[in-house]
mmCIF file of C-alpha atoms and ligand atoms in Angstrom:
data_model
loop_
_atom_site.group_PDB
_atom_site.id
_atom_site.type_symbol
_atom_site.label_atom_id
_atom_site.label_comp_id
_atom_site.label_asym_id
_atom_site.label_seq_id
_atom_site.Cartn_x
_atom_site.Cartn_y
_atom_site.Cartn_z
ATOM 1 C CA MET A 1 102.635 107.540 130.745
ATOM 2 C CA GLN A 2 102.925 110.476 133.159
ATOM 3 C CA GLU A 3 100.732 113.519 132.861
ATOM 4 C CA TYR A 4 101.744 116.989 131.782
ATOM 5 C CA PRO A 5 104.143 118.584 132.661
ATOM 6 C CA LYS A 6 106.199 115.474 133.505
ATOM 7 C CA THR A 7 105.364 114.385 130.015
ATOM 8 C CA ARG A 8 105.733 116.964 127.304
ATOM 9 C CA MET A 9 105.337 115.260 123.955
ATOM 10 C CA ARG A 10 107.003 118.205 122.260
ATOM 11 C CA ARG A 11 110.383 117.698 124.020
ATOM 12 C CA SER A 12 111.424 114.986 121.599
ATOM 13 C CA ARG A 13 109.940 116.767 118.620
ATOM 14 C CA ARG A 14 112.102 119.842 119.112
ATOM 15 C CA TRP A 15 115.254 118.729 117.300
ATOM 16 C CA GLU A 16 115.858 117.118 113.968
ATOM 17 C CA PHE A 17 118.159 114.546 115.624
ATOM 18 C CA SER A 18 115.526 113.343 118.073
ATOM 19 C CA ARG A 19 112.820 113.394 115.426
ATOM 20 C CA ARG A 20 115.051 111.145 113.346
ATOM 21 C CA LEU A 21 115.693 108.777 116.259
ATOM 22 C CA LEU A 22 111.997 108.455 117.011
ATOM 23 C CA ARG A 23 110.788 108.045 113.427
ATOM 24 C CA GLU A 24 108.684 104.872 113.319
ATOM 25 C CA THR A 25 108.518 104.378 109.541
ATOM 26 C CA THR A 26 111.317 104.403 107.006
ATOM 27 C CA LEU A 27 111.216 104.878 103.278
ATOM 28 C CA THR A 28 114.216 103.865 101.197
ATOM 29 C CA VAL A 29 114.915 103.069 97.594
ATOM 30 C CA ASP A 30 114.526 99.388 98.576
ATOM 31 C CA ASP A 31 110.789 99.981 98.905
ATOM 32 C CA LEU A 32 110.210 101.192 95.362
ATOM 33 C CA ILE A 33 109.021 99.509 92.166
ATOM 34 C CA TYR A 34 108.879 101.522 88.942
ATOM 35 C CA PRO A 35 106.061 100.777 86.456
ATOM 36 C CA ILE A 36 107.090 101.153 82.801
ATOM 37 C CA PHE A 37 104.897 101.315 79.680
ATOM 38 C CA VAL A 38 106.534 99.419 76.816
ATOM 39 C CA THR A 39 105.717 100.201 73.201
ATOM 40 C CA GLU A 40 106.879 99.029 69.757
ATOM 41 C CA GLY A 41 109.590 100.789 67.783
ATOM 42 C CA GLU A 42 113.024 102.203 68.368
ATOM 43 C CA GLN A 43 113.984 105.405 70.135
ATOM 44 C CA VAL A 44 110.303 105.974 70.849
ATOM 45 C CA SER A 45 109.350 108.028 73.882
ATOM 46 C CA GLU A 46 105.732 109.209 73.859
ATOM 47 C CA PRO A 47 104.363 111.405 76.616
ATOM 48 C CA ILE A 48 101.132 110.386 78.349
ATOM 49 C CA LEU A 49 98.687 113.262 78.618
ATOM 50 C CA ALA A 50 97.517 112.861 82.209
ATOM 51 C CA MET A 51 100.878 111.647 83.527
ATOM 52 C CA PRO A 52 103.468 114.396 83.039
ATOM 53 C CA GLY A 53 106.980 112.961 83.258
ATOM 54 C CA ILE A 54 105.935 109.413 82.279
ATOM 55 C CA ASN A 55 106.399 108.153 78.721
ATOM 56 C CA ARG A 56 105.673 105.064 76.707
ATOM 57 C CA LEU A 57 109.101 103.692 75.825
ATOM 58 C CA SER A 58 110.340 101.388 73.094
ATOM 59 C CA ILE A 59 112.363 98.387 74.307
ATOM 60 C CA ASP A 60 115.772 100.002 73.636
ATOM 61 C CA LEU A 61 114.793 102.971 75.812
ATOM 62 C CA VAL A 62 113.315 100.664 78.470
ATOM 63 C CA VAL A 63 116.748 99.051 78.728
ATOM 64 C CA GLN A 64 118.421 102.449 78.988
ATOM 65 C CA GLU A 65 115.919 103.570 81.628
ATOM 66 C CA THR A 66 116.351 100.361 83.623
ATOM 67 C CA LYS A 67 120.123 100.841 83.674
ATOM 68 C CA LEU A 68 119.538 104.269 85.212
ATOM 69 C CA LEU A 69 117.147 102.714 87.746
ATOM 70 C CA ARG A 70 119.838 100.185 88.642
ATOM 71 C CA GLU A 71 122.263 103.081 89.280
ATOM 72 C CA LEU A 72 119.655 104.652 91.538
ATOM 73 C CA GLY A 73 119.228 101.378 93.448
ATOM 74 C CA ILE A 74 115.621 100.646 92.490
ATOM 75 C CA PRO A 75 115.122 96.884 92.960
ATOM 76 C CA ALA A 76 112.476 96.154 90.330
ATOM 77 C CA VAL A 77 110.377 97.338 87.413
ATOM 78 C CA ALA A 78 106.786 96.410 86.523
ATOM 79 C CA LEU A 79 106.148 96.184 82.787
ATOM 80 C CA PHE A 80 102.905 97.084 80.990
ATOM 81 C CA PRO A 81 102.621 96.639 77.221
ATOM 82 C CA VAL A 82 101.066 99.068 74.771
ATOM 83 C CA VAL A 83 99.767 96.675 72.136
ATOM 84 C CA PRO A 84 99.097 97.838 68.548
ATOM 85 C CA LYS A 85 95.382 97.782 67.677
ATOM 86 C CA ALA A 86 95.893 95.254 64.882
ATOM 87 C CA LEU A 87 97.107 92.657 67.409
ATOM 88 C CA LYS A 88 94.087 92.949 69.691
ATOM 89 C CA SER A 89 91.468 90.245 69.297
ATOM 90 C CA ARG A 90 88.527 88.492 70.922
ATOM 91 C CA GLN A 91 90.734 85.603 72.011
ATOM 92 C CA ALA A 92 93.625 87.851 73.158
ATOM 93 C CA SER A 93 96.086 85.302 71.752
ATOM 94 C CA GLU A 94 98.826 87.920 71.372
ATOM 95 C CA ALA A 95 99.091 87.760 75.185
ATOM 96 C CA TYR A 96 101.109 84.530 74.992
ATOM 97 C CA ASN A 97 103.012 85.129 71.750
ATOM 98 C CA HIS A 98 106.623 84.152 72.447
ATOM 99 C CA GLN A 99 107.759 86.928 70.128
ATOM 100 C CA GLY A 100 105.308 89.423 71.636
ATOM 101 C CA LEU A 101 106.337 92.836 72.903
ATOM 102 C CA MET A 102 106.333 91.804 76.567
ATOM 103 C CA GLN A 103 108.189 88.555 75.997
ATOM 104 C CA ARG A 104 110.903 90.384 73.988
ATOM 105 C CA ALA A 105 111.181 93.143 76.586
ATOM 106 C CA ILE A 106 111.582 90.618 79.410
ATOM 107 C CA ARG A 107 114.293 88.660 77.564
ATOM 108 C CA ILE A 108 116.333 91.745 76.709
ATOM 109 C CA LEU A 109 116.043 93.199 80.210
ATOM 110 C CA LYS A 110 117.127 89.944 81.864
ATOM 111 C CA THR A 111 120.140 89.842 79.514
ATOM 112 C CA GLU A 112 121.190 93.484 79.722
ATOM 113 C CA VAL A 113 120.203 94.452 83.273
ATOM 114 C CA PRO A 114 119.830 91.129 85.113
ATOM 115 C CA GLU A 115 120.149 92.674 88.593
ATOM 116 C CA VAL A 116 116.842 94.508 88.298
ATOM 117 C CA GLY A 117 113.790 92.370 89.072
ATOM 118 C CA VAL A 118 111.216 92.102 86.301
ATOM 119 C CA ILE A 119 107.562 91.992 87.307
ATOM 120 C CA THR A 120 105.031 91.366 84.546
ATOM 121 C CA ASP A 121 101.340 92.130 84.273
ATOM 122 C CA VAL A 122 99.251 89.030 83.715
ATOM 123 C CA ALA A 123 95.935 90.280 82.383
ATOM 124 C CA LEU A 124 94.298 90.503 78.986
ATOM 125 C CA ASP A 125 93.149 94.114 78.783
ATOM 126 C CA PRO A 126 95.996 95.258 76.505
ATOM 127 C CA PHE A 127 95.127 92.365 74.143
ATOM 128 C CA THR A 128 91.330 92.285 73.990
ATOM 129 C CA ALA A 129 89.467 94.275 71.365
ATOM 130 C CA ASP A 130 87.023 95.566 73.992
ATOM 131 C CA GLY A 131 89.624 96.536 76.623
ATOM 132 C CA GLN A 132 88.231 94.092 79.191
ATOM 133 C CA ASP A 133 90.639 92.035 81.310
ATOM 134 C CA GLY A 134 89.130 88.773 80.132
ATOM 135 C CA LEU A 135 87.382 86.991 77.282
ATOM 136 C CA THR A 136 83.816 88.119 76.770
ATOM 137 C CA ARG A 137 80.764 85.954 75.989
ATOM 138 C CA ASP A 138 77.377 87.614 75.496
ATOM 139 C CA GLY A 139 78.644 90.783 77.118
ATOM 140 C CA TYR A 140 79.964 89.033 80.216
ATOM 141 C CA VAL A 141 83.635 88.537 81.056
ATOM 142 C CA VAL A 142 83.924 84.785 81.531
ATOM 143 C CA ASN A 143 86.116 83.478 84.314
ATOM 144 C CA ASP A 144 87.406 79.993 83.582
ATOM 145 C CA GLU A 145 88.221 80.447 79.890
ATOM 146 C CA THR A 146 90.057 83.641 80.759
ATOM 147 C CA VAL A 147 92.109 81.818 83.368
ATOM 148 C CA GLN A 148 93.259 79.323 80.727
ATOM 149 C CA VAL A 149 94.653 82.180 78.636
ATOM 150 C CA LEU A 150 96.225 83.776 81.716
ATOM 151 C CA CYS A 151 98.061 80.502 82.392
ATOM 152 C CA LYS A 152 99.580 80.524 78.895
ATOM 153 C CA GLN A 153 100.464 84.193 79.294
ATOM 154 C CA ALA A 154 102.126 83.703 82.703
ATOM 155 C CA LEU A 155 104.062 80.688 81.407
ATOM 156 C CA SER A 156 105.317 82.657 78.393
ATOM 157 C CA HIS A 157 106.524 85.400 80.739
ATOM 158 C CA ALA A 158 108.300 82.871 82.958
ATOM 159 C CA GLU A 159 109.904 81.252 79.914
ATOM 160 C CA ALA A 160 111.143 84.684 78.788
ATOM 161 C CA GLY A 161 112.734 85.131 82.230
ATOM 162 C CA ALA A 162 110.234 87.094 84.313
ATOM 163 C CA ASP A 163 111.124 87.021 88.007
ATOM 164 C CA MET A 164 107.616 87.736 89.218
ATOM 165 C CA VAL A 165 104.300 87.418 87.432
ATOM 166 C CA ALA A 166 101.508 89.640 88.648
ATOM 167 C CA PRO A 167 97.947 88.573 87.800
ATOM 168 C CA SER A 168 95.992 91.811 87.999
ATOM 169 C CA ASP A 169 92.539 90.959 86.721
ATOM 170 C CA MET A 170 90.647 89.661 89.792
ATOM 171 C CA MET A 171 89.437 86.463 88.049
ATOM 172 C CA ASP A 172 88.623 83.673 90.511
ATOM 173 C CA GLY A 173 91.069 80.819 90.899
ATOM 174 C CA ARG A 174 93.799 82.312 88.707
ATOM 175 C CA ILE A 175 96.558 82.185 91.306
ATOM 176 C CA GLY A 176 96.104 78.443 91.882
ATOM 177 C CA LYS A 177 96.010 77.633 88.179
ATOM 178 C CA ILE A 178 99.044 79.778 87.382
ATOM 179 C CA ARG A 179 101.003 78.251 90.267
ATOM 180 C CA GLU A 180 100.099 74.799 88.969
ATOM 181 C CA ILE A 181 101.285 75.459 85.413
ATOM 182 C CA LEU A 182 104.503 77.119 86.598
ATOM 183 C CA GLU A 183 105.331 74.161 88.848
ATOM 184 C CA ALA A 184 104.428 71.647 86.139
ATOM 185 C CA ASN A 185 106.857 73.323 83.739
ATOM 186 C CA GLY A 186 109.750 73.619 86.174
ATOM 187 C CA TYR A 187 109.349 77.314 86.968
ATOM 188 C CA THR A 188 109.433 76.631 90.676
ATOM 189 C CA GLU A 189 111.218 79.878 91.529
ATOM 190 C CA THR A 190 108.930 82.298 89.692
ATOM 191 C CA MET A 191 107.188 84.497 92.232
ATOM 192 C CA ILE A 192 103.498 85.316 92.010
ATOM 193 C CA LEU A 193 102.434 88.780 93.102
ATOM 194 C CA ALA A 194 98.667 88.588 93.411
ATOM 195 C CA TYR A 195 96.684 91.749 92.892
ATOM 196 C CA SER A 196 94.407 90.351 95.588
ATOM 197 C CA ALA A 197 92.397 93.389 96.336
ATOM 198 C CA LYS A 198 92.062 95.515 93.277
ATOM 199 C CA TYR A 199 89.168 97.906 93.352
ATOM 200 C CA ALA A 200 86.933 98.958 90.452
ATOM 201 C CA SER A 201 88.495 102.384 90.792
ATOM 202 C CA ALA A 202 88.139 105.521 88.707
ATOM 203 C CA PHE A 203 91.767 106.288 89.545
ATOM 204 C CA TYR A 204 92.977 104.033 86.696
ATOM 205 C CA GLY A 205 91.905 106.483 83.966
ATOM 206 C CA PRO A 206 95.368 107.783 82.993
ATOM 207 C CA PHE A 207 96.749 104.215 82.880
ATOM 208 C CA ARG A 208 94.029 103.150 80.459
ATOM 209 C CA GLU A 209 94.926 106.104 78.252
ATOM 210 C CA ALA A 210 98.601 105.094 78.512
ATOM 211 C CA VAL A 211 98.067 101.503 77.347
ATOM 212 C CA GLY A 212 95.381 102.497 74.871
ATOM 213 C CA SER A 213 92.516 100.493 76.398
ATOM 214 C CA LEU A 214 90.460 103.556 77.336
ATOM 215 C CA GLN A 215 88.872 103.948 73.903
ATOM 216 C CA ASN A 216 88.265 100.233 73.519
ATOM 217 C CA LEU A 217 86.579 100.087 76.901
ATOM 218 C CA GLY A 218 84.347 103.051 76.055
ATOM 219 C CA SER A 219 81.667 103.539 78.673
ATOM 220 C CA ALA A 220 81.970 99.953 79.962
ATOM 221 C CA ASP A 221 83.356 99.250 83.419
ATOM 222 C CA LYS A 222 85.047 96.378 85.275
ATOM 223 C CA LYS A 223 82.642 96.055 88.177
ATOM 224 C CA THR A 224 81.820 92.386 87.543
ATOM 225 C CA TYR A 225 85.365 91.398 88.512
ATOM 226 C CA GLN A 226 87.119 94.263 90.316
ATOM 227 C CA MET A 227 86.014 95.054 93.874
ATOM 228 C CA ASP A 228 83.404 97.522 95.042
ATOM 229 C CA PRO A 229 85.198 100.485 96.676
ATOM 230 C CA ALA A 230 82.668 100.325 99.496
ATOM 231 C CA ASN A 231 83.881 96.898 100.639
ATOM 232 C CA ALA A 232 86.635 95.925 103.065
ATOM 233 C CA ASP A 233 85.902 92.458 104.535
ATOM 234 C CA GLU A 234 85.746 91.140 100.982
ATOM 235 C CA ALA A 235 89.373 92.219 100.452
ATOM 236 C CA LEU A 236 90.427 89.996 103.368
ATOM 237 C CA ALA A 237 88.625 87.036 101.799
ATOM 238 C CA GLU A 238 90.394 87.726 98.479
ATOM 239 C CA VAL A 239 93.788 87.827 100.205
ATOM 240 C CA ARG A 240 93.081 84.612 102.130
ATOM 241 C CA LEU A 241 92.157 82.750 98.935
ATOM 242 C CA ASP A 242 95.214 84.008 97.037
ATOM 243 C CA ILE A 243 97.511 82.899 99.851
ATOM 244 C CA GLN A 244 95.884 79.453 99.861
ATOM 245 C CA GLU A 245 96.296 79.237 96.092
ATOM 246 C CA GLY A 246 100.023 79.968 96.267
ATOM 247 C CA ALA A 247 100.700 83.719 96.108
ATOM 248 C CA ASP A 248 104.136 84.821 97.336
ATOM 249 C CA MET A 249 103.004 88.351 97.996
ATOM 250 C CA VAL A 250 99.758 90.262 97.673
ATOM 251 C CA MET A 251 98.869 93.730 96.498
ATOM 252 C CA ILE A 252 96.321 96.350 97.404
ATOM 253 C CA LYS A 253 95.390 98.841 94.715
ATOM 254 C CA PRO A 254 94.937 101.830 94.622
ATOM 255 C CA ALA A 255 96.981 102.826 97.669
ATOM 256 C CA LEU A 256 96.214 106.134 99.362
ATOM 257 C CA PRO A 257 92.390 105.859 99.285
ATOM 258 C CA TYR A 258 92.688 102.285 100.672
ATOM 259 C CA LEU A 259 95.061 102.647 103.638
ATOM 260 C CA ASP A 260 92.540 100.924 105.896
ATOM 261 C CA ILE A 261 92.648 97.838 103.679
ATOM 262 C CA ILE A 262 96.465 97.802 103.716
ATOM 263 C CA ARG A 263 96.461 97.961 107.517
ATOM 264 C CA ARG A 264 93.834 95.263 107.968
ATOM 265 C CA VAL A 265 95.602 92.864 105.614
ATOM 266 C CA LYS A 266 98.940 93.547 107.334
ATOM 267 C CA ASP A 267 97.424 92.848 110.758
ATOM 268 C CA ARG A 268 95.679 89.672 109.646
ATOM 269 C CA PHE A 269 98.139 87.832 107.392
ATOM 270 C CA GLU A 270 101.825 86.910 107.452
ATOM 271 C CA ILE A 271 102.554 87.684 103.822
ATOM 272 C CA PRO A 272 104.552 90.427 102.108
ATOM 273 C CA LEU A 273 102.251 93.244 101.088
ATOM 274 C CA PHE A 274 102.679 95.628 98.173
ATOM 275 C CA ALA A 275 100.602 98.706 97.417
ATOM 276 C CA TYR A 276 100.115 100.385 94.044
ATOM 277 C CA GLN A 277 100.035 104.160 93.967
ATOM 278 C CA VAL A 278 98.111 104.212 90.700
ATOM 279 C CA SER A 279 98.065 106.527 87.716
ATOM 280 C CA GLY A 280 95.206 108.660 89.050
ATOM 281 C CA GLU A 281 97.010 109.199 92.346
ATOM 282 C CA TYR A 282 100.056 110.281 90.352
ATOM 283 C CA ALA A 283 97.915 112.585 88.200
ATOM 284 C CA LEU A 284 96.368 114.201 91.294
ATOM 285 C CA LEU A 285 99.762 114.944 92.789
ATOM 286 C CA LYS A 286 101.218 116.121 89.474
ATOM 287 C CA SER A 287 98.386 118.467 88.658
ATOM 288 C CA ALA A 288 98.121 120.099 92.081
ATOM 289 C CA THR A 289 101.887 120.462 92.423
ATOM 290 C CA GLY A 290 102.270 121.556 88.798
ATOM 291 C CA GLN A 291 99.834 124.403 89.456
ATOM 292 C CA GLY A 292 101.849 125.402 92.495
ATOM 293 C CA TYR A 293 98.946 124.578 94.841
ATOM 294 C CA LEU A 294 100.986 121.978 96.742
ATOM 295 C CA SER A 295 104.685 121.321 97.256
ATOM 296 C CA GLU A 296 105.586 118.253 95.189
ATOM 297 C CA GLN A 297 108.389 116.662 97.167
ATOM 298 C CA ASP A 298 106.686 117.146 100.543
ATOM 299 C CA CYS A 299 103.331 115.790 99.357
ATOM 300 C CA VAL A 300 104.803 112.825 97.510
ATOM 301 C CA MET A 301 106.986 111.815 100.455
ATOM 302 C CA GLU A 302 104.076 112.234 102.878
ATOM 303 C CA SER A 303 101.851 110.042 100.681
ATOM 304 C CA LEU A 304 104.482 107.317 100.445
ATOM 305 C CA TYR A 305 105.168 107.438 104.196
ATOM 306 C CA ALA A 306 101.436 107.072 104.780
ATOM 307 C CA ILE A 307 101.301 103.989 102.555
ATOM 308 C CA LYS A 308 104.275 102.446 104.356
ATOM 309 C CA ARG A 309 102.911 103.402 107.773
ATOM 310 C CA ALA A 310 99.664 101.638 106.878
ATOM 311 C CA GLY A 311 101.680 98.450 106.377
ATOM 312 C CA ALA A 312 103.000 98.207 102.822
ATOM 313 C CA ASP A 313 106.358 96.472 102.417
ATOM 314 C CA ALA A 314 106.916 97.909 98.941
ATOM 315 C CA ILE A 315 105.188 100.448 96.718
ATOM 316 C CA LEU A 316 104.648 100.518 92.974
ATOM 317 C CA THR A 317 104.780 104.181 92.075
ATOM 318 C CA TYR A 318 105.339 106.325 88.998
ATOM 319 C CA TYR A 319 107.325 108.546 91.359
ATOM 320 C CA ALA A 320 109.883 105.784 92.075
ATOM 321 C CA LYS A 321 112.639 107.282 89.911
ATOM 322 C CA THR A 322 112.103 110.823 91.182
ATOM 323 C CA VAL A 323 111.965 109.675 94.799
ATOM 324 C CA ALA A 324 115.145 107.635 94.356
ATOM 325 C CA MET A 325 116.839 110.806 93.095
ATOM 326 C CA TRP A 326 115.540 112.829 96.036
ATOM 327 C CA LEU A 327 116.745 110.163 98.474
ATOM 328 C CA ALA A 328 120.180 110.053 96.809
ATOM 329 C CA ASP A 329 120.511 113.852 97.038
ATOM 330 C CA LYS A 330 119.811 113.769 100.746
ATOM 331 C CA ASP A 331 122.538 111.221 101.430
ATOM 332 C CA GLU A 332 125.272 113.172 99.675
HETATM 333 C C1 LIG B 401 94.787 96.207 84.073
HETATM 334 C C2 LIG B 401 95.553 97.136 84.942
HETATM 335 C C3 LIG B 401 95.121 98.417 85.294
HETATM 336 C C4 LIG B 401 96.126 98.965 86.084
HETATM 337 C C5 LIG B 401 97.134 98.027 86.204
HETATM 338 N N1 LIG B 401 96.761 96.875 85.509
HETATM 339 C C6 LIG B 401 93.921 99.177 84.887
HETATM 340 C C7 LIG B 401 92.602 98.570 84.979
HETATM 341 O O1 LIG B 401 92.326 97.693 85.797
HETATM 342 O O2 LIG B 401 91.763 99.005 84.191
HETATM 343 C C8 LIG B 401 96.069 100.349 86.662
HETATM 344 C C9 LIG B 401 97.343 100.946 87.095
HETATM 345 C C10 LIG B 401 97.301 102.410 87.243
HETATM 346 O O3 LIG B 401 96.229 103.059 87.184
HETATM 347 O O4 LIG B 401 98.373 102.986 87.432
HETATM 348 N N2 LIG B 401 95.053 94.877 84.208
#
């Protein structure tokens, strides 16, 4: 590159048209996945305290919402169940109940709005009495017994019609075992989205309130299975193992505080990469913009561009619907 003044970097920045031509990263509705909290009942829409604009929805309203998302062009939803207390147990057996909330929601969505991809959470925290992601023995979340339950849960989701199952609990060996059981039962086309690098993050607080596991968890944490936020090389090892075990795509979570991890995984592996802009990231943006301290649209778009620039192919975000509306406005 020539020196100044032959090169003036600002020449191409002067006009909107040249800025558009030179833009290295794009963000479209094709990149967005909308997480939805599903609850029992009919015509139920309950606000979530720390997530203004996001509600727990009964299945009928989930269907209605998903039809709107289809209109907006959003490719997929990620479902999270809010399980009634009475159905939570030590063995978490409600997780694979064929008539369970998730299984019913999946079936109805795939009948009523088949074009929209359905991604399901494979983890036990909505179903365990103590809010942990796995079965607990003597105060420790046990790995291999948990994986057996996860296999039944993933299979029940596939049977209900889930397009993509997403094990989110960081147990060892779960991807391989789930792949095995799906193949053995003829679900050869069901995708597995591995939450490969999920950190033991404090940014999940509002989500735990949303699904009602916050109280159950109490002062306990998930540090014996989720990753230490101080680690990065370990995330690469997690991704490598999940790919070997049969993941179709991997996820990094949370997103904005972990852009370095997204970039390193993207550089190292040839596998589609998703990032999850989690509930706490949403709450941060909502509270600062709600107070008028920051401009919402600009900050949200900048955050999502940053996540894509780091290397994410798609983003799970509670802003998906709003962003799709903003993008549609711009095109008109
Ligand atoms: C639990 C799960 C969590 C999230 C997704 N799946 C919370 C946790 O690990 O405690 C967090 C998502 C968010 O914060 O938006 N399997």
